[in-house]
mmCIF file of C-alpha atoms and ligand atoms in Angstrom:
data_model
loop_
_atom_site.group_PDB
_atom_site.id
_atom_site.type_symbol
_atom_site.label_atom_id
_atom_site.label_comp_id
_atom_site.label_asym_id
_atom_site.label_seq_id
_atom_site.Cartn_x
_atom_site.Cartn_y
_atom_site.Cartn_z
ATOM 1 C CA MET A 307 55.350 23.543 43.067
ATOM 2 C CA LYS A 308 54.731 26.075 40.301
ATOM 3 C CA SER A 309 55.528 23.452 37.624
ATOM 4 C CA ILE A 310 53.202 20.872 39.255
ATOM 5 C CA LEU A 311 50.386 23.472 39.180
ATOM 6 C CA LYS A 312 51.166 24.272 35.544
ATOM 7 C CA TYR A 313 51.087 20.540 34.679
ATOM 8 C CA MET A 314 47.721 20.103 36.436
ATOM 9 C CA ILE A 315 46.152 23.074 34.618
ATOM 10 C CA LEU A 316 47.455 21.813 31.275
ATOM 11 C CA SER A 317 46.120 18.296 31.944
ATOM 12 C CA ILE A 318 42.655 19.657 32.864
ATOM 13 C CA LEU A 319 42.612 21.754 29.677
ATOM 14 C CA LEU A 320 43.654 18.753 27.572
ATOM 15 C CA ILE A 321 41.015 16.459 29.127
ATOM 16 C CA GLY A 322 38.418 19.172 28.531
ATOM 17 C CA CYS A 323 39.476 19.467 24.924
ATOM 18 C CA ASN A 324 39.326 15.673 24.413
ATOM 19 C CA LEU A 325 35.875 15.436 25.991
ATOM 20 C CA GLN A 326 34.660 18.206 23.692
ATOM 21 C CA LYS A 327 36.240 16.422 20.718
ATOM 22 C CA ASN A 328 34.615 13.094 21.682
ATOM 23 C CA ARG A 329 31.231 14.764 22.116
ATOM 24 C CA GLU A 330 31.585 16.378 18.702
ATOM 25 C CA SER A 331 32.586 13.170 16.982
ATOM 26 C CA GLU A 332 29.712 11.328 18.734
ATOM 27 C CA LYS A 333 27.366 14.052 17.515
ATOM 28 C CA GLN A 334 28.772 13.712 13.995
ATOM 29 C CA ASP A 335 28.378 9.899 14.122
ATOM 30 C CA PHE A 336 24.800 10.294 15.289
ATOM 31 C CA GLU A 337 24.037 12.791 12.551
ATOM 32 C CA ALA A 338 25.697 10.554 9.999
ATOM 33 C CA GLU A 339 23.428 7.674 11.147
ATOM 34 C CA LYS A 340 20.452 9.984 10.887
ATOM 35 C CA VAL A 341 21.220 11.273 7.396
ATOM 36 C CA LYS A 342 22.273 7.950 5.856
ATOM 37 C CA THR A 343 19.605 7.694 3.209
ATOM 38 C CA ILE A 344 19.620 7.234 -0.527
ATOM 39 C CA SER A 345 20.120 10.372 -2.623
ATOM 40 C CA GLU A 346 17.267 12.508 -3.956
ATOM 41 C CA SER A 347 17.902 11.204 -7.480
ATOM 42 C CA ALA A 348 17.792 7.595 -6.226
ATOM 43 C CA LYS A 349 14.491 8.390 -4.472
ATOM 44 C CA LYS A 350 13.085 9.648 -7.757
ATOM 45 C CA VAL A 351 14.026 6.329 -9.407
ATOM 46 C CA ARG A 352 12.634 4.392 -6.402
ATOM 47 C CA ASP A 353 9.287 6.105 -6.890
ATOM 48 C CA TYR A 354 8.993 4.656 -10.400
ATOM 49 C CA ILE A 355 8.414 1.270 -8.750
ATOM 50 C CA LYS A 356 4.857 0.293 -7.837
ATOM 51 C CA LYS A 357 3.995 -1.101 -4.380
ATOM 52 C CA ASP A 358 2.830 -4.665 -3.645
ATOM 53 C CA ILE A 359 4.316 -5.985 -6.845
ATOM 54 C CA VAL A 360 4.236 -9.650 -7.739
ATOM 55 C CA ILE A 361 7.517 -10.790 -9.273
ATOM 56 C CA ALA A 362 7.278 -14.141 -11.054
ATOM 57 C CA HIS A 363 10.432 -15.897 -9.868
ATOM 58 C CA ARG A 364 12.035 -17.740 -12.821
ATOM 59 C CA GLY A 365 8.571 -17.391 -14.409
ATOM 60 C CA SER A 366 7.360 -20.185 -12.198
ATOM 61 C CA THR A 367 9.195 -23.106 -10.663
ATOM 62 C CA TYR A 368 5.929 -24.666 -9.500
ATOM 63 C CA TRP A 369 3.721 -24.968 -12.590
ATOM 64 C CA THR A 370 6.353 -25.202 -15.303
ATOM 65 C CA PRO A 371 10.046 -25.980 -15.822
ATOM 66 C CA GLU A 372 11.823 -22.834 -14.557
ATOM 67 C CA GLU A 373 12.956 -20.088 -16.968
ATOM 68 C CA THR A 374 11.435 -21.816 -20.026
ATOM 69 C CA GLU A 375 8.901 -20.433 -22.517
ATOM 70 C CA PRO A 376 5.757 -21.752 -20.733
ATOM 71 C CA ALA A 377 7.086 -20.364 -17.410
ATOM 72 C CA PHE A 378 7.202 -16.816 -18.801
ATOM 73 C CA LEU A 379 4.050 -17.100 -20.920
ATOM 74 C CA TRP A 380 2.156 -18.355 -17.857
ATOM 75 C CA ALA A 381 3.545 -15.558 -15.664
ATOM 76 C CA ARG A 382 2.538 -12.927 -18.220
ATOM 77 C CA ASN A 383 -0.977 -14.305 -18.701
ATOM 78 C CA ILE A 384 -1.682 -14.896 -14.996
ATOM 79 C CA GLY A 385 -1.008 -11.172 -14.415
ATOM 80 C CA ALA A 386 2.396 -11.008 -12.688
ATOM 81 C CA ASP A 387 3.924 -7.518 -12.613
ATOM 82 C CA TYR A 388 7.421 -8.738 -13.482
ATOM 83 C CA LEU A 389 9.068 -11.711 -15.165
ATOM 84 C CA GLU A 390 12.119 -12.546 -13.055
ATOM 85 C CA PHE A 391 15.114 -14.372 -14.519
ATOM 86 C CA ASP A 392 18.856 -14.869 -14.213
ATOM 87 C CA VAL A 393 21.071 -13.898 -17.128
ATOM 88 C CA GLN A 394 24.342 -15.546 -18.062
ATOM 89 C CA LEU A 395 26.628 -15.127 -21.065
ATOM 90 C CA THR A 396 27.184 -17.895 -23.588
ATOM 91 C CA LYS A 397 30.561 -18.563 -25.206
ATOM 92 C CA ASP A 398 29.418 -16.474 -28.181
ATOM 93 C CA SER A 399 28.361 -13.563 -25.911
ATOM 94 C CA ILE A 400 24.589 -14.010 -26.044
ATOM 95 C CA LEU A 401 22.601 -13.516 -22.856
ATOM 96 C CA ILE A 402 20.458 -16.467 -21.856
ATOM 97 C CA ALA A 403 18.156 -17.109 -18.889
ATOM 98 C CA PHE A 404 19.608 -19.759 -16.627
ATOM 99 C CA HIS A 405 19.913 -20.086 -12.870
ATOM 100 C CA ASP A 406 22.601 -22.651 -12.064
ATOM 101 C CA ASN A 407 26.320 -22.452 -12.799
ATOM 102 C CA ASP A 408 26.130 -25.688 -14.778
ATOM 103 C CA LEU A 409 23.487 -27.516 -16.803
ATOM 104 C CA SER A 410 23.211 -30.737 -14.798
ATOM 105 C CA ARG A 411 20.077 -30.116 -12.692
ATOM 106 C CA THR A 412 17.657 -28.804 -15.309
ATOM 107 C CA THR A 413 18.768 -30.201 -18.671
ATOM 108 C CA ASN A 414 19.817 -33.482 -20.301
ATOM 109 C CA VAL A 415 23.428 -32.291 -20.694
ATOM 110 C CA SER A 416 24.611 -35.707 -19.471
ATOM 111 C CA GLU A 417 23.088 -37.288 -22.610
ATOM 112 C CA VAL A 418 24.022 -34.607 -25.150
ATOM 113 C CA PHE A 419 27.457 -33.544 -23.867
ATOM 114 C CA PRO A 420 28.424 -36.302 -21.371
ATOM 115 C CA GLU A 421 31.944 -34.972 -21.000
ATOM 116 C CA ARG A 422 30.747 -31.424 -20.185
ATOM 117 C CA VAL A 423 28.233 -32.076 -17.414
ATOM 118 C CA LYS A 424 29.930 -29.720 -14.961
ATOM 119 C CA SER A 425 31.092 -27.148 -17.521
ATOM 120 C CA GLU A 426 29.907 -23.591 -16.923
ATOM 121 C CA ILE A 427 27.329 -21.908 -19.149
ATOM 122 C CA ASN A 428 29.895 -19.672 -20.855
ATOM 123 C CA GLU A 429 31.699 -22.749 -22.185
ATOM 124 C CA PHE A 430 28.766 -23.433 -24.550
ATOM 125 C CA THR A 431 27.592 -21.528 -27.628
ATOM 126 C CA LEU A 432 23.900 -20.658 -27.938
ATOM 127 C CA LYS A 433 23.589 -23.185 -30.767
ATOM 128 C CA GLU A 434 24.940 -25.917 -28.478
ATOM 129 C CA LEU A 435 22.667 -24.890 -25.601
ATOM 130 C CA ARG A 436 19.597 -25.025 -27.861
ATOM 131 C CA ARG A 437 20.267 -28.740 -28.411
ATOM 132 C CA LEU A 438 19.381 -29.398 -24.783
ATOM 133 C CA ASP A 439 16.011 -30.444 -23.361
ATOM 134 C CA ALA A 440 15.278 -28.062 -20.447
ATOM 135 C CA GLY A 441 11.833 -29.465 -19.652
ATOM 136 C CA SER A 442 11.888 -33.252 -19.189
ATOM 137 C CA TRP A 443 13.694 -33.083 -15.830
ATOM 138 C CA PHE A 444 10.594 -31.295 -14.442
ATOM 139 C CA ASN A 445 8.284 -34.109 -15.550
ATOM 140 C CA LYS A 446 10.456 -36.590 -13.685
ATOM 141 C CA ALA A 447 10.838 -34.412 -10.584
ATOM 142 C CA PHE A 448 7.169 -33.340 -10.346
ATOM 143 C CA PRO A 449 5.035 -36.081 -11.962
ATOM 144 C CA LYS A 450 1.771 -34.553 -10.686
ATOM 145 C CA ARG A 451 2.391 -31.375 -12.680
ATOM 146 C CA ALA A 452 4.134 -33.050 -15.615
ATOM 147 C CA LYS A 453 3.020 -32.356 -19.207
ATOM 148 C CA GLU A 454 3.923 -34.078 -22.436
ATOM 149 C CA SER A 455 4.457 -30.631 -24.002
ATOM 150 C CA TYR A 456 7.240 -29.806 -21.516
ATOM 151 C CA LYS A 457 9.512 -32.323 -23.262
ATOM 152 C CA ASP A 458 12.365 -30.694 -25.181
ATOM 153 C CA LEU A 459 11.691 -27.117 -24.046
ATOM 154 C CA LYS A 460 14.524 -24.815 -25.017
ATOM 155 C CA ILE A 461 16.778 -22.606 -22.904
ATOM 156 C CA MET A 462 15.603 -19.008 -23.479
ATOM 157 C CA THR A 463 17.517 -15.896 -24.503
ATOM 158 C CA LEU A 464 17.052 -12.417 -23.017
ATOM 159 C CA LYS A 465 15.431 -11.364 -26.297
ATOM 160 C CA ASP A 466 12.969 -14.301 -26.186
ATOM 161 C CA ILE A 467 11.739 -13.087 -22.784
ATOM 162 C CA MET A 468 11.482 -9.415 -23.786
ATOM 163 C CA MET A 469 9.431 -10.548 -26.801
ATOM 164 C CA ILE A 470 7.120 -12.527 -24.484
ATOM 165 C CA ALA A 471 6.674 -9.480 -22.225
ATOM 166 C CA GLU A 472 5.441 -7.617 -25.313
ATOM 167 C CA GLY A 473 2.840 -10.288 -26.190
ATOM 168 C CA ASN A 474 4.809 -12.533 -28.548
ATOM 169 C CA ARG A 475 6.058 -16.118 -28.500
ATOM 170 C CA ILE A 476 8.621 -18.205 -30.359
ATOM 171 C CA LEU A 477 7.361 -19.126 -33.827
ATOM 172 C CA LYS A 478 6.798 -22.898 -34.197
ATOM 173 C CA LYS A 479 6.129 -25.217 -37.112
ATOM 174 C CA GLU A 480 4.846 -28.699 -36.312
ATOM 175 C CA GLY A 481 5.711 -28.036 -32.682
ATOM 176 C CA LYS A 482 9.369 -27.136 -33.405
ATOM 177 C CA PRO A 483 10.845 -23.628 -33.034
ATOM 178 C CA VAL A 484 11.625 -21.951 -36.368
ATOM 179 C CA LYS A 485 15.281 -20.960 -36.780
ATOM 180 C CA GLU A 486 16.393 -17.468 -37.735
ATOM 181 C CA LEU A 487 18.824 -18.067 -40.584
ATOM 182 C CA ILE A 488 21.377 -15.462 -41.591
ATOM 183 C CA ASP A 489 23.017 -16.166 -44.973
ATOM 184 C CA GLY A 490 21.832 -19.742 -44.533
ATOM 185 C CA ASN A 491 23.562 -20.085 -41.154
ATOM 186 C CA TRP A 492 21.965 -20.586 -37.772
ATOM 187 C CA ASN A 493 23.555 -19.238 -34.579
ATOM 188 C CA GLY A 494 20.887 -20.543 -32.212
ATOM 189 C CA LYS A 495 18.288 -17.766 -32.482
ATOM 190 C CA TYR A 496 14.611 -18.332 -33.278
ATOM 191 C CA LEU A 497 11.891 -16.303 -34.997
ATOM 192 C CA TYR A 498 8.787 -14.936 -33.252
ATOM 193 C CA GLU A 499 5.082 -14.423 -33.809
ATOM 194 C CA ILE A 500 2.278 -12.615 -31.985
ATOM 195 C CA ASP A 501 0.985 -15.013 -29.349
ATOM 196 C CA PRO A 502 -2.647 -15.878 -30.176
ATOM 197 C CA ALA A 503 -3.200 -16.628 -26.455
ATOM 198 C CA ASP A 504 -1.787 -13.277 -25.303
ATOM 199 C CA ASN A 505 -4.260 -11.570 -22.972
ATOM 200 C CA ASP A 506 -2.793 -8.046 -23.132
ATOM 201 C CA ASN A 507 -0.845 -8.056 -19.870
ATOM 202 C CA ARG A 508 2.429 -6.174 -20.323
ATOM 203 C CA PRO A 509 4.726 -7.050 -17.414
ATOM 204 C CA GLY A 510 8.139 -5.599 -16.714
ATOM 205 C CA ILE A 511 11.319 -7.664 -16.536
ATOM 206 C CA TYR A 512 13.420 -8.095 -13.374
ATOM 207 C CA ILE A 513 16.861 -9.314 -14.400
ATOM 208 C CA GLU A 514 19.532 -10.813 -12.164
ATOM 209 C CA THR A 515 23.147 -10.992 -13.292
ATOM 210 C CA LYS A 516 24.033 -14.508 -12.158
ATOM 211 C CA ASN A 517 27.604 -15.708 -11.909
ATOM 212 C CA PRO A 518 28.538 -12.596 -13.956
ATOM 213 C CA LYS A 519 31.479 -12.873 -16.329
ATOM 214 C CA PRO A 520 33.442 -9.880 -17.698
ATOM 215 C CA ASN A 521 31.281 -7.777 -20.031
ATOM 216 C CA THR A 522 27.954 -9.255 -18.863
ATOM 217 C CA GLU A 523 26.669 -5.838 -17.732
ATOM 218 C CA LYS A 524 27.963 -4.035 -20.839
ATOM 219 C CA ILE A 525 26.327 -6.547 -23.200
ATOM 220 C CA LEU A 526 23.130 -6.472 -21.127
ATOM 221 C CA ALA A 527 22.937 -2.677 -21.419
ATOM 222 C CA LYS A 528 23.544 -2.894 -25.171
ATOM 223 C CA GLU A 529 20.812 -5.496 -25.747
ATOM 224 C CA ILE A 530 18.290 -3.740 -23.509
ATOM 225 C CA THR A 531 18.942 -0.420 -25.232
ATOM 226 C CA ALA A 532 18.745 -1.909 -28.733
ATOM 227 C CA PHE A 533 15.408 -3.482 -27.809
ATOM 228 C CA GLY A 534 14.000 -0.133 -26.605
ATOM 229 C CA TRP A 535 13.730 -1.110 -22.940
ATOM 230 C CA ASN A 536 16.331 1.375 -21.610
ATOM 231 C CA ILE A 537 14.299 4.249 -20.193
ATOM 232 C CA ASN A 538 17.261 6.613 -20.636
ATOM 233 C CA SER A 539 17.786 6.003 -24.295
ATOM 234 C CA ASN A 540 14.845 6.470 -26.629
ATOM 235 C CA PRO A 541 12.540 3.913 -24.975
ATOM 236 C CA LYS A 542 9.793 2.432 -27.118
ATOM 237 C CA GLN A 543 6.147 3.074 -26.326
ATOM 238 C CA ILE A 544 4.429 -0.217 -25.624
ATOM 239 C CA LYS A 545 0.672 -0.302 -26.104
ATOM 240 C CA THR A 546 -1.133 -1.115 -22.864
ATOM 241 C CA ASN A 547 -4.760 -1.603 -21.856
ATOM 242 C CA ASN A 548 -6.543 -0.324 -18.759
ATOM 243 C CA GLY A 549 -7.330 -3.065 -16.290
ATOM 244 C CA LYS A 550 -4.338 -5.099 -17.500
ATOM 245 C CA VAL A 551 -0.715 -5.166 -16.334
ATOM 246 C CA VAL A 552 0.929 -2.009 -17.752
ATOM 247 C CA ILE A 553 4.424 -2.070 -16.176
ATOM 248 C CA ALA A 554 6.148 -2.548 -19.555
ATOM 249 C CA ASN A 555 5.251 1.004 -20.434
ATOM 250 C CA THR A 556 6.519 2.675 -17.241
ATOM 251 C CA ASN A 557 9.923 3.942 -16.114
ATOM 252 C CA ALA A 558 10.227 0.792 -13.999
ATOM 253 C CA ARG A 559 9.786 -1.564 -16.964
ATOM 254 C CA LEU A 560 13.225 -2.928 -16.163
ATOM 255 C CA ILE A 561 14.659 -3.642 -12.699
ATOM 256 C CA LEU A 562 18.196 -4.971 -12.276
ATOM 257 C CA GLN A 563 19.389 -7.167 -9.424
ATOM 258 C CA SER A 564 22.523 -8.921 -8.241
ATOM 259 C CA PHE A 565 24.107 -10.614 -5.240
ATOM 260 C CA SER A 566 27.453 -9.364 -6.553
ATOM 261 C CA PRO A 567 28.537 -5.887 -5.351
ATOM 262 C CA GLU A 568 30.905 -5.625 -8.337
ATOM 263 C CA SER A 569 28.046 -6.301 -10.704
ATOM 264 C CA ILE A 570 25.818 -3.700 -8.999
ATOM 265 C CA ILE A 571 28.571 -1.103 -9.548
ATOM 266 C CA LYS A 572 28.881 -2.068 -13.228
ATOM 267 C CA LEU A 573 25.108 -2.072 -13.737
ATOM 268 C CA GLU A 574 24.931 1.441 -12.308
ATOM 269 C CA HIS A 575 27.727 2.458 -14.667
ATOM 270 C CA TYR A 576 26.077 1.072 -17.815
ATOM 271 C CA LEU A 577 22.416 1.588 -16.900
ATOM 272 C CA PRO A 578 22.177 4.554 -14.512
ATOM 273 C CA ASN A 579 18.737 5.659 -13.296
ATOM 274 C CA VAL A 580 17.333 2.187 -13.840
ATOM 275 C CA PRO A 581 15.972 0.726 -10.558
ATOM 276 C CA LYS A 582 18.398 -1.661 -8.874
ATOM 277 C CA CYS A 583 18.074 -4.338 -6.222
ATOM 278 C CA PHE A 584 20.999 -5.539 -4.094
ATOM 279 C CA LEU A 585 20.346 -9.150 -3.102
ATOM 280 C CA LEU A 586 21.447 -10.487 0.273
ATOM 281 C CA TRP A 587 22.261 -14.088 1.127
ATOM 282 C CA LYS A 588 23.114 -15.044 4.694
ATOM 283 C CA PRO A 589 25.951 -17.546 3.987
ATOM 284 C CA ASP A 590 27.821 -14.710 2.208
ATOM 285 C CA MET A 591 27.478 -12.399 5.235
ATOM 286 C CA LYS A 592 30.435 -13.321 7.405
ATOM 287 C CA GLY A 593 30.910 -11.643 10.810
ATOM 288 C CA LYS A 594 28.524 -10.019 13.292
ATOM 289 C CA ILE A 595 25.158 -9.849 11.554
ATOM 290 C CA LYS A 596 24.279 -6.292 12.678
ATOM 291 C CA GLU A 597 27.580 -4.925 11.381
ATOM 292 C CA VAL A 598 27.562 -6.875 8.124
ATOM 293 C CA TYR A 599 23.932 -6.005 7.486
ATOM 294 C CA LYS A 600 24.596 -2.304 8.084
ATOM 295 C CA SER A 601 27.579 -2.338 5.766
ATOM 296 C CA ALA A 602 25.441 -3.952 3.035
ATOM 297 C CA ILE A 603 22.926 -1.133 3.438
ATOM 298 C CA ASP A 604 25.748 1.440 3.305
ATOM 299 C CA PHE A 605 27.023 -0.141 0.095
ATOM 300 C CA ALA A 606 23.526 0.077 -1.402
ATOM 301 C CA ILE A 607 23.137 3.737 -0.412
ATOM 302 C CA LYS A 608 26.529 4.668 -1.894
ATOM 303 C CA ASN A 609 25.787 2.932 -5.190
ATOM 304 C CA ASN A 610 22.338 4.316 -5.997
ATOM 305 C CA VAL A 611 20.453 1.138 -5.145
ATOM 306 C CA GLN A 612 16.740 1.540 -4.376
ATOM 307 C CA ILE A 613 15.750 -2.010 -3.384
ATOM 308 C CA ILE A 614 17.136 -4.631 -1.024
ATOM 309 C CA GLY A 615 16.316 -8.229 -1.933
ATOM 310 C CA THR A 616 16.291 -10.142 1.338
ATOM 311 C CA SER A 617 15.588 -13.803 2.016
ATOM 312 C CA ILE A 618 12.599 -14.964 4.038
ATOM 313 C CA THR A 619 12.341 -18.034 6.199
ATOM 314 C CA GLY A 620 9.695 -20.737 6.578
ATOM 315 C CA LYS A 621 8.495 -23.740 4.633
ATOM 316 C CA PRO A 622 9.409 -24.956 1.980
ATOM 317 C CA ASN A 623 12.891 -23.398 1.592
ATOM 318 C CA TYR A 624 13.803 -22.588 5.175
ATOM 319 C CA TYR A 625 16.169 -19.827 4.022
ATOM 320 C CA LYS A 626 17.777 -17.781 6.782
ATOM 321 C CA GLU A 627 15.718 -14.845 8.007
ATOM 322 C CA LEU A 628 17.067 -11.623 6.503
ATOM 323 C CA THR A 629 13.775 -9.700 6.772
ATOM 324 C CA ALA A 630 13.488 -9.447 10.593
ATOM 325 C CA PRO A 631 11.815 -6.265 11.901
ATOM 326 C CA TRP A 632 15.140 -4.558 12.781
ATOM 327 C CA MET A 633 16.464 -5.311 9.302
ATOM 328 C CA GLU A 634 13.310 -4.012 7.704
ATOM 329 C CA GLU A 635 13.623 -0.814 9.757
ATOM 330 C CA LEU A 636 17.221 -0.255 8.614
ATOM 331 C CA ILE A 637 16.240 -0.585 4.953
ATOM 332 C CA HIS A 638 13.146 1.593 5.203
ATOM 333 C CA ASN A 639 14.964 4.251 7.249
ATOM 334 C CA ALA A 640 17.521 4.448 4.463
ATOM 335 C CA GLY A 641 14.708 5.249 2.031
ATOM 336 C CA MET A 642 14.832 1.937 0.210
ATOM 337 C CA VAL A 643 12.132 -0.649 -0.429
ATOM 338 C CA ILE A 644 12.203 -4.405 0.216
ATOM 339 C CA HIS A 645 11.562 -7.196 -2.305
ATOM 340 C CA PRO A 646 12.235 -10.469 -0.495
ATOM 341 C CA TYR A 647 12.579 -13.951 -1.969
ATOM 342 C CA THR A 648 11.001 -16.493 -2.225
ATOM 343 C CA PHE A 649 7.294 -16.678 -1.395
ATOM 344 C CA ASP A 650 5.752 -20.108 -1.923
ATOM 345 C CA THR A 651 2.830 -20.192 0.549
ATOM 346 C CA ASN A 652 -0.002 -18.041 1.880
ATOM 347 C CA LYS A 653 1.522 -18.398 5.333
ATOM 348 C CA GLN A 654 4.685 -16.662 4.128
ATOM 349 C CA LEU A 655 2.710 -13.950 2.313
ATOM 350 C CA LYS A 656 0.748 -13.278 5.505
ATOM 351 C CA ALA A 657 3.825 -13.264 7.758
ATOM 352 C CA TYR A 658 5.490 -10.399 5.847
ATOM 353 C CA LYS A 659 2.377 -8.504 4.788
ATOM 354 C CA ASP A 660 2.663 -4.675 5.032
ATOM 355 C CA ARG A 661 6.401 -4.956 5.777
ATOM 356 C CA VAL A 662 7.636 -5.336 2.206
ATOM 357 C CA GLU A 663 6.878 -3.607 -1.098
ATOM 358 C CA GLY A 664 7.087 -6.569 -3.458
ATOM 359 C CA VAL A 665 7.506 -10.338 -3.471
ATOM 360 C CA PHE A 666 9.593 -12.718 -5.555
ATOM 361 C CA THR A 667 7.295 -15.711 -5.816
ATOM 362 C CA ASN A 668 7.180 -19.116 -7.478
ATOM 363 C CA ARG A 669 3.389 -18.933 -7.060
ATOM 364 C CA ALA A 670 2.351 -15.679 -8.741
ATOM 365 C CA ASP A 671 -1.163 -17.168 -8.751
ATOM 366 C CA LEU A 672 -1.230 -17.318 -4.926
ATOM 367 C CA ALA A 673 0.401 -13.910 -4.497
ATOM 368 C CA LEU A 674 -2.025 -12.190 -6.891
ATOM 369 C CA ALA A 675 -4.990 -13.706 -5.034
ATOM 370 C CA PHE A 676 -3.420 -12.563 -1.746
ATOM 371 C CA TYR A 677 -3.232 -8.965 -3.040
ATOM 372 C CA ASN A 678 -6.862 -9.154 -4.281
ATOM 373 C CA ARG A 679 -5.858 -9.439 -7.928
ATOM 374 C CA LYS A 680 -6.801 -13.066 -8.455
ATOM 375 C CA SER A 681 -6.712 -14.264 -12.048
ATOM 376 C CA GLU A 682 -10.150 -15.170 -13.377
ATOM 377 C CA ILE A 683 -8.658 -18.189 -15.106
ATOM 378 C CA SER A 684 -6.922 -20.996 -13.241
ATOM 379 C CA SER A 685 -3.221 -21.718 -13.755
ATOM 380 C CA GLN A 686 -3.986 -25.032 -15.456
ATOM 381 C CA ASP A 687 -6.462 -23.379 -17.837
ATOM 382 C CA ILE A 688 -3.965 -20.662 -18.700
ATOM 383 C CA LEU A 689 -1.421 -23.338 -19.582
ATOM 384 C CA MET A 690 -4.034 -25.136 -21.722
ATOM 385 C CA GLU A 691 -4.843 -21.880 -23.550
ATOM 386 C CA LEU A 692 -1.131 -21.357 -24.176
ATOM 387 C CA GLY A 693 -0.992 -24.791 -25.771
ATOM 388 C CA TYR A 694 0.679 -26.702 -22.915
ATOM 389 C CA LYS A 695 -1.404 -29.837 -22.412
HETATM 390 O O1 LIG B 189 16.418 -12.880 -7.635
HETATM 391 C C1 LIG B 189 15.778 -13.130 -6.410
HETATM 392 C C2 LIG B 189 16.050 -14.514 -6.196
HETATM 393 O O2 LIG B 189 15.867 -15.064 -7.470
HETATM 394 C C3 LIG B 189 17.420 -14.823 -5.760
HETATM 395 O O3 LIG B 189 17.567 -16.139 -5.670
HETATM 396 O O4 LIG B 189 18.861 -18.043 -6.330
HETATM 397 O O5 LIG B 189 16.558 -17.877 -7.094
HETATM 398 O O6 LIG B 189 18.258 -16.419 -8.079
HETATM 399 P P1 LIG B 189 17.811 -17.143 -6.879
HETATM 400 CA CA1 LIG B 190 17.179 -14.827 -9.470
#
């Protein structure tokens, strides 16, 4: 009898202890949920970034062949806050702007290198890539917006685009880019000149590491730093004018983005305290959406990310919705901002208004008008002024 009593008392004590333990761990879980925000230093970096920013996605995919010189010149002159592009490494370790894994959709690779149509970008040297025509496909695909001057546009390098952001363009003679020769040899680089059509806007650059190969992030950091665009390492002062875009002379002149968690970690290693955006894509998010979404946010918090790049739904892309109100709340509660992709219509701009801090858009013209910053000159006239007839 005595031992039964002893057993009962012990069991009650043990249950009590377990309940207490459970309550404590629940309390800890709750507090952990509550305090899961980005660090104070990440908040400081987040606050470098302006609100309601217009990010010119691939320059423009609507008015010009994507990621080509007129795409970025147009985006700068229309007044976009950022020039967005995807960087990939060439075989000779030069960073170029290119979206797809291979050259088949947006170049004439099938004519120039018929046996390498599906080869990846890093299987070509810059000199080989510059032989390609990256503009004529657009004329065929979009005859209403086609231009004679889009024929034989060149694939751009990271440096070409940074030069454009600072008001320059590729130097041309009789319509052809002038080669930079070193000891009489050409490795695919061109010379530059001040753009006579530059209208003093100084946008930032918003770079995505696409299909990143080993060393992409290290080489990116080196090139950015050498060019004076790394805010942590002797950044150059860029002259800006009131009433014009001035982002190029702020601490958020450069924003880095990637869908790849590994690349985000490397970018943070090589370019700390530079704003970073972790991009989300629904087909990559396997499992229960709430759990996967939360773990993506946790990853971002742990790795000093300040921005989540979500997809939006609706015409014309019908991407999966990754900017639903509960998702938006998770991101904002964590102290981060949202830059979704890709805005192509006023309907989309309206649907997400006041819920996001910036937009990746193929129609910077529409987005600027939506945010009451409409360009005084039409897109077509800007292209004419830039010499694209
Ligand atoms: O970088 C934002 C957006 O560009 C991601 O989509 O495929 O156009 O690079 P994608
Ligand atoms: Ca991109």
